[in-house]
C-alpha positions as YAML, in Angstrom:
chain: A
units: angstrom
residues:
- id: 1
  name: UNK
  ca: [0.00, 0.00, 0.00]
- id: 2
  name: UNK
  ca: [1.43, 3.37, -0.96]
- id: 3
  name: UNK
  ca: [1.09, 6.51, 1.11]
- id: 4
  name: UNK
  ca: [-1.57, 7.86, -1.25]
- id: 5
  name: UNK
  ca: [-3.74, 4.85, -0.41]
- id: 6
  name: UNK
  ca: [-3.59, 5.48, 3.31]
- id: 7
  name: UNK
  ca: [-6.64, 6.77, 5.21]
- id: 8
  name: UNK
  ca: [-7.33, 10.46, 5.53]
- id: 9
  name: UNK
  ca: [-8.97, 12.41, 8.32]
- id: 10
  name: UNK
  ca: [-12.57, 13.53, 8.08]
- id: 11
  name: UNK
  ca: [-13.45, 17.04, 6.97]
- id: 12
  name: UNK
  ca: [-11.66, 19.60, 9.16]
- id: 13
  name: UNK
  ca: [-14.38, 20.36, 11.69]
- id: 14
  name: UNK
  ca: [-14.94, 16.64, 12.24]
- id: 15
  name: UNK
  ca: [-11.34, 15.78, 13.07]
- id: 16
  name: UNK
  ca: [-11.75, 14.20, 16.52]
- id: 17
  name: UNK
  ca: [-11.53, 16.83, 19.22]
- id: 18
  name: UNK
  ca: [-10.76, 19.67, 16.84]
- id: 19
  name: UNK
  ca: [-13.91, 21.75, 17.22]
- id: 20
  name: UNK
  ca: [-13.36, 25.12, 18.85]
- id: 21
  name: UNK
  ca: [-16.28, 26.70, 20.65]
- id: 22
  name: UNK
  ca: [-17.94, 29.74, 19.14]
- id: 23
  name: UNK
  ca: [-16.58, 33.04, 20.38]
- id: 24
  name: UNK
  ca: [-17.83, 36.60, 20.00]
- id: 25
  name: UNK
  ca: [-16.62, 38.14, 16.75]
- id: 26
  name: UNK
  ca: [-14.73, 40.81, 18.67]
- id: 27
  name: UNK
  ca: [-12.52, 38.12, 20.21]
- id: 28
  name: UNK
  ca: [-9.85, 36.76, 17.84]
- id: 29
  name: UNK
  ca: [-10.09, 33.02, 17.35]
- id: 30
  name: UNK
  ca: [-7.29, 31.08, 19.03]
- id: 31
  name: UNK
  ca: [-4.55, 29.64, 16.83]
- id: 32
  name: UNK
  ca: [-1.91, 26.95, 16.71]
- id: 33
  name: UNK
  ca: [1.59, 28.27, 15.99]
- id: 34
  name: UNK
  ca: [4.02, 25.78, 14.47]
- id: 35
  name: UNK
  ca: [7.81, 26.14, 14.67]
- id: 36
  name: UNK
  ca: [10.17, 23.86, 12.81]
- id: 37
  name: UNK
  ca: [13.49, 23.41, 14.59]
- id: 38
  name: UNK
  ca: [16.60, 25.30, 13.51]
- id: 39
  name: UNK
  ca: [19.29, 24.11, 11.14]
- id: 40
  name: UNK
  ca: [21.27, 20.92, 11.78]
- id: 41
  name: UNK
  ca: [24.13, 19.30, 9.90]
- id: 42
  name: UNK
  ca: [21.70, 16.81, 8.41]
- id: 43
  name: UNK
  ca: [19.15, 19.43, 7.34]
- id: 44
  name: UNK
  ca: [22.06, 20.99, 5.40]
- id: 45
  name: UNK
  ca: [23.13, 17.70, 3.83]
- id: 46
  name: UNK
  ca: [19.60, 16.53, 3.03]
- id: 47
  name: UNK
  ca: [19.86, 13.40, 5.17]
- id: 48
  name: UNK
  ca: [16.55, 12.16, 6.52]
- id: 49
  name: UNK
  ca: [16.59, 12.85, 10.26]
- id: 50
  name: UNK
  ca: [13.85, 11.03, 12.11]
- id: 51
  name: UNK
  ca: [14.77, 9.36, 15.38]
- id: 52
  name: UNK
  ca: [18.46, 10.38, 15.19]
- id: 53
  name: UNK
  ca: [19.05, 12.97, 17.90]
- id: 54
  name: UNK
  ca: [21.52, 15.57, 16.61]
- id: 55
  name: UNK
  ca: [22.07, 19.16, 17.80]
- id: 56
  name: UNK
  ca: [21.54, 22.49, 16.13]
- id: 57
  name: UNK
  ca: [24.39, 24.08, 14.26]
- id: 58
  name: UNK
  ca: [25.61, 27.51, 15.39]
- id: 59
  name: UNK
  ca: [23.52, 28.96, 12.58]
- id: 60
  name: UNK
  ca: [20.55, 26.92, 13.76]
- id: 61
  name: UNK
  ca: [20.89, 28.54, 17.18]
- id: 62
  name: UNK
  ca: [20.87, 31.98, 15.55]
- id: 63
  name: UNK
  ca: [17.76, 30.97, 13.63]
- id: 64
  name: UNK
  ca: [16.08, 29.98, 16.91]
- id: 65
  name: UNK
  ca: [16.90, 33.39, 18.38]
- id: 66
  name: UNK
  ca: [15.18, 35.00, 15.40]
- id: 67
  name: UNK
  ca: [12.09, 32.90, 16.11]
- id: 68
  name: UNK
  ca: [12.19, 34.14, 19.70]
- id: 69
  name: UNK
  ca: [12.25, 37.76, 18.58]
- id: 70
  name: UNK
  ca: [9.10, 37.26, 16.51]
- id: 71
  name: UNK
  ca: [7.22, 35.39, 19.25]
- id: 72
  name: UNK
  ca: [8.38, 37.62, 22.12]
- id: 73
  name: UNK
  ca: [5.47, 38.97, 24.12]
- id: 74
  name: UNK
  ca: [2.97, 36.47, 22.76]
- id: 75
  name: UNK
  ca: [1.22, 34.23, 25.26]
- id: 76
  name: UNK
  ca: [0.33, 30.59, 24.85]
- id: 77
  name: UNK
  ca: [-1.86, 28.43, 27.04]
- id: 78
  name: UNK
  ca: [0.02, 25.33, 25.93]
- id: 79
  name: UNK
  ca: [3.57, 24.89, 24.59]
- id: 80
  name: UNK
  ca: [4.66, 21.45, 23.42]
- id: 81
  name: UNK
  ca: [7.89, 20.18, 21.89]
- id: 82
  name: UNK
  ca: [9.19, 17.07, 20.22]
- id: 83
  name: UNK
  ca: [11.58, 15.12, 22.45]
- id: 84
  name: UNK
  ca: [14.45, 15.51, 19.96]
- id: 85
  name: UNK
  ca: [17.15, 17.94, 21.10]
- id: 86
  name: UNK
  ca: [16.99, 19.99, 17.89]
- id: 87
  name: UNK
  ca: [13.39, 20.86, 18.79]
- id: 88
  name: UNK
  ca: [13.84, 21.27, 22.55]
- id: 89
  name: UNK
  ca: [16.88, 23.49, 21.97]
- id: 90
  name: UNK
  ca: [14.92, 25.64, 19.54]
- id: 91
  name: UNK
  ca: [12.17, 26.05, 22.14]
- id: 92
  name: UNK
  ca: [14.72, 26.92, 24.82]
- id: 93
  name: UNK
  ca: [16.63, 29.45, 22.74]
- id: 94
  name: UNK
  ca: [13.39, 31.03, 21.51]
- id: 95
  name: UNK
  ca: [12.44, 31.68, 25.14]
- id: 96
  name: UNK
  ca: [9.85, 28.95, 25.76]
- id: 97
  name: UNK
  ca: [11.97, 26.26, 27.40]
- id: 98
  name: UNK
  ca: [10.47, 26.73, 30.86]
- id: 99
  name: UNK
  ca: [6.91, 26.40, 29.56]
- id: 100
  name: UNK
  ca: [7.44, 23.67, 26.98]
- id: 101
  name: UNK
  ca: [6.25, 20.14, 27.69]
- id: 102
  name: UNK
  ca: [7.67, 17.20, 25.77]
- id: 103
  name: UNK
  ca: [5.15, 15.23, 23.73]
- id: 104
  name: UNK
  ca: [6.44, 12.19, 21.84]
- id: 105
  name: UNK
  ca: [3.67, 12.56, 19.25]
- id: 106
  name: UNK
  ca: [5.54, 15.63, 17.90]
- id: 107
  name: UNK
  ca: [8.62, 13.58, 16.94]
- id: 108
  name: UNK
  ca: [9.65, 13.51, 13.30]
- id: 109
  name: UNK
  ca: [8.43, 10.83, 10.90]
- id: 110
  name: UNK
  ca: [10.39, 7.63, 11.60]
- id: 111
  name: UNK
  ca: [12.10, 6.84, 8.30]
- id: 112
  name: UNK
  ca: [12.88, 3.24, 9.20]
- id: 113
  name: UNK
  ca: [15.61, 1.81, 6.96]
- id: 114
  name: UNK
  ca: [16.03, 5.20, 5.27]
- id: 115
  name: UNK
  ca: [17.19, 7.00, 8.40]
- id: 116
  name: UNK
  ca: [20.26, 9.13, 7.68]
- id: 117
  name: UNK
  ca: [20.08, 8.68, 3.90]
- id: 118
  name: UNK
  ca: [19.50, 11.37, 1.29]
- id: 119
  name: UNK
  ca: [16.73, 11.04, -1.29]
- id: 120
  name: UNK
  ca: [19.21, 10.08, -4.08]
- id: 121
  name: UNK
  ca: [20.71, 7.40, -1.81]
- id: 122
  name: UNK
  ca: [17.25, 6.05, -1.04]
- id: 123
  name: UNK
  ca: [16.34, 6.03, -4.73]
- id: 124
  name: UNK
  ca: [19.49, 4.04, -5.47]
- id: 125
  name: UNK
  ca: [18.52, 1.48, -2.83]
- id: 126
  name: UNK
  ca: [14.86, 1.52, -3.96]
- id: 127
  name: UNK
  ca: [15.93, 0.94, -7.55]
- id: 128
  name: UNK
  ca: [13.80, 3.78, -8.91]
- id: 129
  name: UNK
  ca: [12.85, 7.38, -8.05]
- id: 130
  name: UNK
  ca: [11.59, 7.56, -4.47]
- id: 131
  name: UNK
  ca: [9.07, 9.92, -2.90]
- id: 132
  name: UNK
  ca: [8.24, 9.70, 0.81]
- id: 133
  name: UNK
  ca: [4.67, 10.84, 0.23]
- id: 134
  name: UNK
  ca: [4.03, 8.25, -2.49]
- id: 135
  name: UNK
  ca: [6.22, 5.34, -1.49]
- id: 136
  name: UNK
  ca: [6.48, 5.51, 2.29]
- id: 137
  name: UNK
  ca: [9.44, 3.86, 4.02]
- id: 138
  name: UNK
  ca: [10.84, 0.39, 4.48]
- id: 139
  name: UNK
  ca: [11.10, -0.88, 8.08]
- id: 140
  name: UNK
  ca: [14.62, -1.31, 9.38]
- id: 141
  name: UNK
  ca: [16.02, -4.50, 10.88]
- id: 142
  name: UNK
  ca: [14.33, -3.68, 14.19]
- id: 143
  name: UNK
  ca: [10.95, -3.10, 12.56]
- id: 144
  name: UNK
  ca: [11.09, 0.68, 12.97]
- id: 145
  name: UNK
  ca: [9.49, 2.97, 10.41]
- id: 146
  name: UNK
  ca: [6.17, 4.79, 10.11]
- id: 147
  name: UNK
  ca: [3.54, 5.00, 7.42]
- id: 148
  name: UNK
  ca: [0.84, 7.61, 6.80]
- id: 149
  name: UNK
  ca: [-1.64, 5.90, 9.12]
- id: 150
  name: UNK
  ca: [0.84, 6.29, 11.98]
- id: 151
  name: UNK
  ca: [1.19, 9.99, 11.26]
- id: 152
  name: UNK
  ca: [-2.59, 10.43, 11.17]
- id: 153
  name: UNK
  ca: [-2.89, 8.77, 14.58]
- id: 154
  name: UNK
  ca: [-0.26, 11.05, 16.09]
- id: 155
  name: UNK
  ca: [-1.72, 14.15, 14.44]
- id: 156
  name: UNK
  ca: [-5.17, 13.38, 15.80]
- id: 157
  name: UNK
  ca: [-3.74, 12.99, 19.31]
- id: 158
  name: UNK
  ca: [-1.96, 16.36, 19.10]
- id: 159
  name: UNK
  ca: [-5.07, 18.11, 17.76]
- id: 160
  name: UNK
  ca: [-7.14, 16.59, 20.57]
- id: 161
  name: UNK
  ca: [-4.64, 17.80, 23.15]
- id: 162
  name: UNK
  ca: [-4.53, 21.28, 21.60]
- id: 163
  name: UNK
  ca: [-8.32, 21.45, 21.45]
- id: 164
  name: UNK
  ca: [-8.67, 21.68, 25.21]
- id: 165
  name: UNK
  ca: [-6.52, 24.82, 25.26]
- id: 166
  name: UNK
  ca: [-8.09, 26.30, 22.12]
- id: 167
  name: UNK
  ca: [-11.56, 25.83, 23.55]
- id: 168
  name: UNK
  ca: [-10.48, 27.96, 26.51]
- id: 169
  name: UNK
  ca: [-9.58, 30.75, 24.11]
- id: 170
  name: UNK
  ca: [-5.79, 30.37, 24.42]
- id: 171
  name: UNK
  ca: [-3.21, 29.86, 21.70]
- id: 172
  name: UNK
  ca: [-1.02, 26.77, 21.32]
- id: 173
  name: UNK
  ca: [2.67, 26.67, 20.34]
- id: 174
  name: UNK
  ca: [4.31, 23.54, 18.89]
- id: 175
  name: UNK
  ca: [8.02, 22.92, 18.24]
- id: 176
  name: UNK
  ca: [8.59, 20.03, 15.88]
- id: 177
  name: UNK
  ca: [9.99, 18.90, 12.53]
- id: 178
  name: UNK
  ca: [9.53, 19.50, 8.83]
- id: 179
  name: UNK
  ca: [7.77, 16.39, 7.62]
- id: 180
  name: UNK
  ca: [5.77, 15.95, 10.81]
- id: 181
  name: UNK
  ca: [4.41, 19.51, 10.77]
- id: 182
  name: UNK
  ca: [3.51, 19.21, 7.11]
- id: 183
  name: UNK
  ca: [1.41, 16.14, 7.91]
- id: 184
  name: UNK
  ca: [-0.15, 17.92, 10.87]
- id: 185
  name: UNK
  ca: [-1.24, 20.82, 8.68]
- id: 186
  name: UNK
  ca: [-2.81, 18.37, 6.22]
- id: 187
  name: UNK
  ca: [-4.75, 16.63, 8.99]
- id: 188
  name: UNK
  ca: [-5.83, 19.98, 10.44]
- id: 189
  name: UNK
  ca: [-7.42, 20.87, 7.08]
- id: 190
  name: UNK
  ca: [-9.03, 17.45, 6.67]
- id: 191
  name: UNK
  ca: [-6.70, 16.44, 3.83]
- id: 192
  name: UNK
  ca: [-4.88, 13.13, 3.35]
- id: 193
  name: UNK
  ca: [-1.37, 12.90, 4.78]
- id: 194
  name: UNK
  ca: [0.00, 12.99, 1.25]
- id: 195
  name: UNK
  ca: [-1.14, 16.62, 0.90]
- id: 196
  name: UNK
  ca: [1.79, 17.58, 3.12]
- id: 197
  name: UNK
  ca: [3.96, 17.23, 0.03]
- id: 198
  name: UNK
  ca: [2.50, 20.50, -1.26]
- id: 199
  name: UNK
  ca: [3.50, 22.69, 1.71]
- id: 200
  name: UNK
  ca: [7.23, 22.88, 2.32]
- id: 201
  name: UNK
  ca: [8.86, 24.11, 5.53]
- id: 202
  name: UNK
  ca: [12.28, 25.67, 5.99]
- id: 203
  name: UNK
  ca: [14.29, 25.36, 9.20]
- id: 204
  name: UNK
  ca: [13.25, 27.68, 12.05]
- id: 205
  name: UNK
  ca: [10.10, 28.67, 10.21]
- id: 206
  name: UNK
  ca: [6.87, 29.88, 11.81]
- id: 207
  name: UNK
  ca: [3.45, 28.84, 10.53]
- id: 208
  name: UNK
  ca: [-0.06, 29.32, 11.88]
- id: 209
  name: UNK
  ca: [-3.11, 27.05, 11.83]
- id: 210
  name: UNK
  ca: [-6.40, 28.72, 12.60]
- id: 211
  name: UNK
  ca: [-10.04, 29.19, 11.75]
- id: 212
  name: UNK
  ca: [-12.16, 31.07, 9.26]
- id: 213
  name: UNK
  ca: [-15.92, 30.80, 8.74]
- id: 214
  name: UNK
  ca: [-16.05, 27.60, 10.75]
- id: 215
  name: UNK
  ca: [-13.25, 25.94, 8.77]
- id: 216
  name: UNK
  ca: [-9.82, 24.91, 9.96]
- id: 217
  name: UNK
  ca: [-7.35, 26.69, 7.71]
- id: 218
  name: UNK
  ca: [-3.76, 27.76, 7.19]
- id: 219
  name: UNK
  ca: [-3.47, 31.33, 8.47]
- id: 220
  name: UNK
  ca: [0.24, 31.72, 7.65]
- id: 221
  name: UNK
  ca: [2.95, 29.44, 6.35]
- id: 222
  name: UNK
  ca: [6.74, 29.15, 6.35]
- id: 223
  name: UNK
  ca: [7.74, 32.56, 7.65]
- id: 224
  name: UNK
  ca: [11.51, 32.54, 8.18]
- id: 225
  name: UNK
  ca: [12.42, 35.35, 10.60]
- id: 226
  name: UNK
  ca: [16.15, 34.68, 10.16]
- id: 227
  name: UNK
  ca: [15.91, 35.73, 6.51]
- id: 228
  name: UNK
  ca: [14.08, 38.98, 7.15]
...
């Protein structure tokens, strides 16, 4: 089964736990702010970095500081981070380390046997052009590796956890990874996981999920404060 055959979520406002209560129009709807971690050696080389726990580069730390400058003064009722140090360090440097809670569901896609390989290297092993969103991953010798259905399950759990804060009128801040956050945005909008292929994310980028006319939408995407 390819990734494109995997199940999708329901329409956005029926994603389990994702409904936000109606608020007076004068009160801005709460939002979910997404931050991809800063640069690492493997994000530079194009190696797929799932479960491998590597640090930020010096430039990645500078990128995280730029994120902090943009988010300074904003308040969040819930701040969550992936357990990987590249995400927790980004949260810390950006000024949210004390508030951030680790949630394993925010970890990057587990690439299984393709961990640490570049796309050309994977294609050579695969024997033909390879696309994560179409072809998925092969499990490694220990059976590790995730498919789209695994990502949907994790996304639904994160949305459910965020819902409780959003329903109270507070914003949510998430520090995570490129492929994971792309799948989360797809699930938020009620699209199949594969739709994440169409929304790229740079390192230390800021994106916003929100609401408009009762729909769950992208409010902003891939702002890179370090390039401004």
